[in-house]
Short mmCIF file of C-alpha atoms in Angstrom, two decimals:
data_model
loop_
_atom_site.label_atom_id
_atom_site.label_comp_id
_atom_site.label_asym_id
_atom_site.label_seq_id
_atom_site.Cartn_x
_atom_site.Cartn_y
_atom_site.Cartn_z
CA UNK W 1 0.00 0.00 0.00
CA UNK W 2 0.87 3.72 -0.04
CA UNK W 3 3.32 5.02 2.40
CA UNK W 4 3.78 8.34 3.76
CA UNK W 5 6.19 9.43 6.04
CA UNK W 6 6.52 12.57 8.30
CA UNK W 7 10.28 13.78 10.33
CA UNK W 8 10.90 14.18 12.84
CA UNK W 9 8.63 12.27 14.85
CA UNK W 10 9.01 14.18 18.21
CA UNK W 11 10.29 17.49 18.47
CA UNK W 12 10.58 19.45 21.27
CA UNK W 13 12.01 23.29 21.02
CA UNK W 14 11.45 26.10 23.12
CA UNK W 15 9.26 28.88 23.26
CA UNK W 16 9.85 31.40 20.32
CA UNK W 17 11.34 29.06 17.72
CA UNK W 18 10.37 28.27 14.46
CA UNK W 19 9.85 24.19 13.71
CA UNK W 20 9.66 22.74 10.37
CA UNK W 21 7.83 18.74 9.96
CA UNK W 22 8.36 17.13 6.67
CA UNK W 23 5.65 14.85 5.53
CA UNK W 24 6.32 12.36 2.28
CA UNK W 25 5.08 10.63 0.19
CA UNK W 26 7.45 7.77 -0.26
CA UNK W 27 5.58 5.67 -3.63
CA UNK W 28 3.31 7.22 -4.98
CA UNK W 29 2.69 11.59 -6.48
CA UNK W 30 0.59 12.84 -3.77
CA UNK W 31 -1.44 16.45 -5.99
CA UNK W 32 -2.80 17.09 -2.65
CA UNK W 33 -1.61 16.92 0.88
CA UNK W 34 -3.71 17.48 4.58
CA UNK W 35 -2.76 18.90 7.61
CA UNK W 36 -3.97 17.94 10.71
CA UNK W 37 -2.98 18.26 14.23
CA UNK W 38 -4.82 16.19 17.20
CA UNK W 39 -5.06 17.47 20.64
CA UNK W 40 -4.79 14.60 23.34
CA UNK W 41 -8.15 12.50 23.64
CA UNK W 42 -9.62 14.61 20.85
CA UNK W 43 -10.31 14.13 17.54
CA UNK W 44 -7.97 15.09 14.37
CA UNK W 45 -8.95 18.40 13.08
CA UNK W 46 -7.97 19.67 9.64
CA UNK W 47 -5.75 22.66 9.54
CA UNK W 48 -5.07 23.17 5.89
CA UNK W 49 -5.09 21.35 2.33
CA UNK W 50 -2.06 21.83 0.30
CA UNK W 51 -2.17 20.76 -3.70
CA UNK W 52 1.30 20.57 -5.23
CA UNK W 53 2.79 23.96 -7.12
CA UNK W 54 -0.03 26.42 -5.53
CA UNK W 55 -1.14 27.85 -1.95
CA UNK W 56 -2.67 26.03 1.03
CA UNK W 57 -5.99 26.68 2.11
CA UNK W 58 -6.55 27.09 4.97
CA UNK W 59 -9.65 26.00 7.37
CA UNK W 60 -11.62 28.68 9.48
CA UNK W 61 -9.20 29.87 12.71
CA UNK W 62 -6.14 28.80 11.42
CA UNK W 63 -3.59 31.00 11.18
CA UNK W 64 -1.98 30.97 8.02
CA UNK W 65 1.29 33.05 8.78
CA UNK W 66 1.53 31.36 11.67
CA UNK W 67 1.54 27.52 10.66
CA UNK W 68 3.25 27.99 6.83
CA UNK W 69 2.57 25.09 4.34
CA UNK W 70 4.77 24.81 1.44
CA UNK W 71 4.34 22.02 -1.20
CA UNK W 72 6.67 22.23 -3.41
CA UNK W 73 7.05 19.06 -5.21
CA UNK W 74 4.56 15.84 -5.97
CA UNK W 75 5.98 13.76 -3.01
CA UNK W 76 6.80 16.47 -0.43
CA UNK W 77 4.88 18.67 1.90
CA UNK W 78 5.99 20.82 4.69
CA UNK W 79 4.67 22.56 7.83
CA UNK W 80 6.49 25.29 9.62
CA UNK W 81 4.99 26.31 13.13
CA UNK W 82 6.50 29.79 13.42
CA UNK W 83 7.30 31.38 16.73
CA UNK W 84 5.85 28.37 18.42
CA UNK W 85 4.14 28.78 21.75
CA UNK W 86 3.11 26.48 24.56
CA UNK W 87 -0.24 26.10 22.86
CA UNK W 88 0.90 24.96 19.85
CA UNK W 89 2.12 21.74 21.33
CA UNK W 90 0.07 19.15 19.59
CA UNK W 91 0.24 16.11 17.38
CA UNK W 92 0.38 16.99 13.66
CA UNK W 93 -0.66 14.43 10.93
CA UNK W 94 -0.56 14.96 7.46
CA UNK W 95 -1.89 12.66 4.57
CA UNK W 96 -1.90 12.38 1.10
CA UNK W 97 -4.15 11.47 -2.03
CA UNK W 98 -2.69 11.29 -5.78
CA UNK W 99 -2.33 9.13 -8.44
CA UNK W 100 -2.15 5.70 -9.02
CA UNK W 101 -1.76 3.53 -5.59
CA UNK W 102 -2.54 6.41 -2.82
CA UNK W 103 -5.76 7.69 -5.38
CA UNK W 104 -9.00 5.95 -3.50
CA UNK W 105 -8.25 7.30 0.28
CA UNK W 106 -6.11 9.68 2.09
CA UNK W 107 -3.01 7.95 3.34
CA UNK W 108 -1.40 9.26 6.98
CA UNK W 109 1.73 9.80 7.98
CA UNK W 110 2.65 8.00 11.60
CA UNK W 111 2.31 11.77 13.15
CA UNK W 112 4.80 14.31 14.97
CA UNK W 113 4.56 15.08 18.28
CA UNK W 114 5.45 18.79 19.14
CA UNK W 115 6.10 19.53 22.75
CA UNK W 116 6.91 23.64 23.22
CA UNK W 117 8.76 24.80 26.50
CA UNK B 1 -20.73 22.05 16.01
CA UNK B 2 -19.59 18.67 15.07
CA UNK B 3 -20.67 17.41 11.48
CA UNK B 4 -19.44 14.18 12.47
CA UNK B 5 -20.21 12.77 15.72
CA UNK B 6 -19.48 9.38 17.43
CA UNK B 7 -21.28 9.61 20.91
CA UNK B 8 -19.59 6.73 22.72
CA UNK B 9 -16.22 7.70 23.86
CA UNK B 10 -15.62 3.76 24.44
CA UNK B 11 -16.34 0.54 23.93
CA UNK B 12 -15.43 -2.85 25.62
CA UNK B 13 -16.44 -6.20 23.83
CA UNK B 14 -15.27 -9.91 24.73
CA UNK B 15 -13.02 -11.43 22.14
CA UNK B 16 -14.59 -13.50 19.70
CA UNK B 17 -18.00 -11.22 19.96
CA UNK B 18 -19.55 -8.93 17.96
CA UNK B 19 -18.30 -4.72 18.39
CA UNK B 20 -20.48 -2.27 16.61
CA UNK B 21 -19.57 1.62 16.41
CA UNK B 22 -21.85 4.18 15.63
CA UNK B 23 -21.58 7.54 13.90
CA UNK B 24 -24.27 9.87 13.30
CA UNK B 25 -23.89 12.92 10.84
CA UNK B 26 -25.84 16.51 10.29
CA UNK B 27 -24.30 17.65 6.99
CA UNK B 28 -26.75 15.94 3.79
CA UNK B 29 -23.77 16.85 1.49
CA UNK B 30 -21.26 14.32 2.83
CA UNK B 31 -21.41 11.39 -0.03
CA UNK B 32 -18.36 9.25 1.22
CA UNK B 33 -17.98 7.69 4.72
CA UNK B 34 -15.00 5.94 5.94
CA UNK B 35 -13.79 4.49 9.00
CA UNK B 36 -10.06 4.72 10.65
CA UNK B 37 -8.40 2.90 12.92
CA UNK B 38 -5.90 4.85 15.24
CA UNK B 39 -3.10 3.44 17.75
CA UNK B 40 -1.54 6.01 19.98
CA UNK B 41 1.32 8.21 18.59
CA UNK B 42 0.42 6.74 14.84
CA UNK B 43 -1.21 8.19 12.05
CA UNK B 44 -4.92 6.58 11.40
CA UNK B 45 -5.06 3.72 9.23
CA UNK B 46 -7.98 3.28 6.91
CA UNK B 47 -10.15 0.56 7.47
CA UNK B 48 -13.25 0.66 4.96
CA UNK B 49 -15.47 3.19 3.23
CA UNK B 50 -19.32 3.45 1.83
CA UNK B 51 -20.37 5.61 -0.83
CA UNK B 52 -23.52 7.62 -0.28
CA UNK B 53 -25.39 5.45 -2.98
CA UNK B 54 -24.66 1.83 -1.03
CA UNK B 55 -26.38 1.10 2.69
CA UNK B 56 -24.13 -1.71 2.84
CA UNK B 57 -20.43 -2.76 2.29
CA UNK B 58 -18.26 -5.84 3.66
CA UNK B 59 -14.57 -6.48 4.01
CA UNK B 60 -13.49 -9.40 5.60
CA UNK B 61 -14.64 -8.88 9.19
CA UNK B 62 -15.32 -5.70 9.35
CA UNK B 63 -18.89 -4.76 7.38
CA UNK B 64 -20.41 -0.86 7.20
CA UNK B 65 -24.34 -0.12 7.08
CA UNK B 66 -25.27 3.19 5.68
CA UNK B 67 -28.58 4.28 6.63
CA UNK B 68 -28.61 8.03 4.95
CA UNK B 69 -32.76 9.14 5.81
CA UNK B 70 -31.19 8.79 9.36
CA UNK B 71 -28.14 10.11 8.88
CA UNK B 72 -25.92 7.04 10.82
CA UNK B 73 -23.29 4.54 9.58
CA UNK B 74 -21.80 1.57 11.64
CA UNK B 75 -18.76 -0.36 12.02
CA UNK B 76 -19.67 -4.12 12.68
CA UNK B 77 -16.59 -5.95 13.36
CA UNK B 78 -16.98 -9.88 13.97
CA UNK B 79 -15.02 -11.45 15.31
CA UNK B 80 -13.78 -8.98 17.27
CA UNK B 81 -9.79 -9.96 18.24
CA UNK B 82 -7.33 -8.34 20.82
CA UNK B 83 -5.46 -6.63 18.31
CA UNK B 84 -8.53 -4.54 17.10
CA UNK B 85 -8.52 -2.69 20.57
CA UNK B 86 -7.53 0.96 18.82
CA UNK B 87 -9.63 3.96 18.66
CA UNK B 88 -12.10 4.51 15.34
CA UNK B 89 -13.26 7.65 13.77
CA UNK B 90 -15.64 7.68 11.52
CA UNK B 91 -14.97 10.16 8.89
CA UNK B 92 -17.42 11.89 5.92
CA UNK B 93 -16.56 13.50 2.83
CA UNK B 94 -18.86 15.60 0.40
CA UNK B 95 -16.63 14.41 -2.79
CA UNK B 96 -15.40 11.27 -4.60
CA UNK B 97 -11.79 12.45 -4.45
CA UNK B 98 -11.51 12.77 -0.62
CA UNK B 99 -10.69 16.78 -0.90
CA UNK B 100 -11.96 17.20 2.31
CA UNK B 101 -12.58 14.73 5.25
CA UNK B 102 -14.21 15.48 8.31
CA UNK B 103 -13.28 12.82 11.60
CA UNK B 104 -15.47 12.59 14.47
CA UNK B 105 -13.94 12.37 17.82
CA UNK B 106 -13.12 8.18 17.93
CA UNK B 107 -14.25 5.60 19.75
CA UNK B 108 -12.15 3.74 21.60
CA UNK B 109 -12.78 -0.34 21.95
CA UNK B 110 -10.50 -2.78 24.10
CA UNK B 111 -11.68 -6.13 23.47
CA UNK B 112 -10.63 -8.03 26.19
CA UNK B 113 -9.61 -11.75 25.29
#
């Protein structure tokens, strides 16, 4: 099946610094990537869809300049929480849809826990 | 307010038995319904889907119902095994190509062997 892979798993930074997850799609051309982050016992809520070559859209109350998407290529997709906080400690997934073996469902990445200090 | 909504937090079953999770929905647009299958610190796994034109689909042990006048899907899962103790979310979609998928807030089942 389709594999998709996110780095680093856990992070942890401190207060004020910028941190950047990766999420990949290792064999198959993922057009569109999600972005979701789970707070503990809660449910995954989607933060922004990314298609390949053009800008994320983003849901209702997230902050674009604050969480910055870039997907710049068929197989790669990254989030950058910017001066992160103490709130923004979370578990981010991101998935991906495309062509050919990831095409009839989203496939998930294993996740990356973010612990701010 | 929740589009998607799953209104047992848990679930215990015996192994060997029957588990059933529900999911009730408010949005008529949704079309495609899946289910996920989550261990902690992992991404979810997809289990099975239903399109909004089927009440019914099977795979294996796990089988979906679809009943769309109420608005409510279900997981059945028979026989339920030890290693299917994970949390589920039910999850809806308003187009074929996944764009946009909406989770409820899981259900978590132990099945206790």
């Amino acid at each position: 099946g389709a594999v998709v892979s996110q780095h680093p798993s856990w992070v942890i930074c401190k207060s004020g610094t910028s941190v950047k997850i990766e999420c990949r799609s290792l064999d198959f051309q993922a057009t569109t990537m999600f972005w979701y982050r789970q707070f503990p016992k809660q449910s995954l809520m989607l933060m922004a869809t990314s298609n390949e070559g053009s800008k994320a859209t983003y849901e209702q109350g997230v902050e674009k300049d604050k969480f910055l998407i870039n997907h710049a290529s068929l197989t790669l997709s990254t989030l950058t929480v910017t001066s992160a906080h103490p709130e923004d400690s979370s578990f981010y997934i991101c998935s991906a849809i495309g062509q050919g073996v990831g095409q009839e469902t989203q496939y998930f990445g294993p996740g990356t826990r973010l612990l701010v200090l | 307010d929740q589009q998607v909504k799953q209104n047992s937090p848990s679930l215990s079953v015996q192994e060997g038995r029957i588990s059933i999770l529900n999911c009730d929905y408010t949005n008529s647009m949704f079309d495609y319904f899946l289910w996920y299958k989550k261990y902690p610190a992992e991404g979810p796994t997809f289990l099975i889907s239903i399109s909004s034109i089927k009440d019914k689909n099977e795979d294996g042990r796990f089988t979906v119902f679809l009943n769309k006048s109420a608005k409510h899907l279900s997981l059945h899962i028979v026989p339920s095994q030890p290693g299917d103790s994970a949390v589920y979310f039910c999850a809806a979609s308003e187009s074929t190509s996944y764009d946009k998928v909406i989770f409820g807030p899981g259900t978590s089942l132990s099945v206790i062997p």
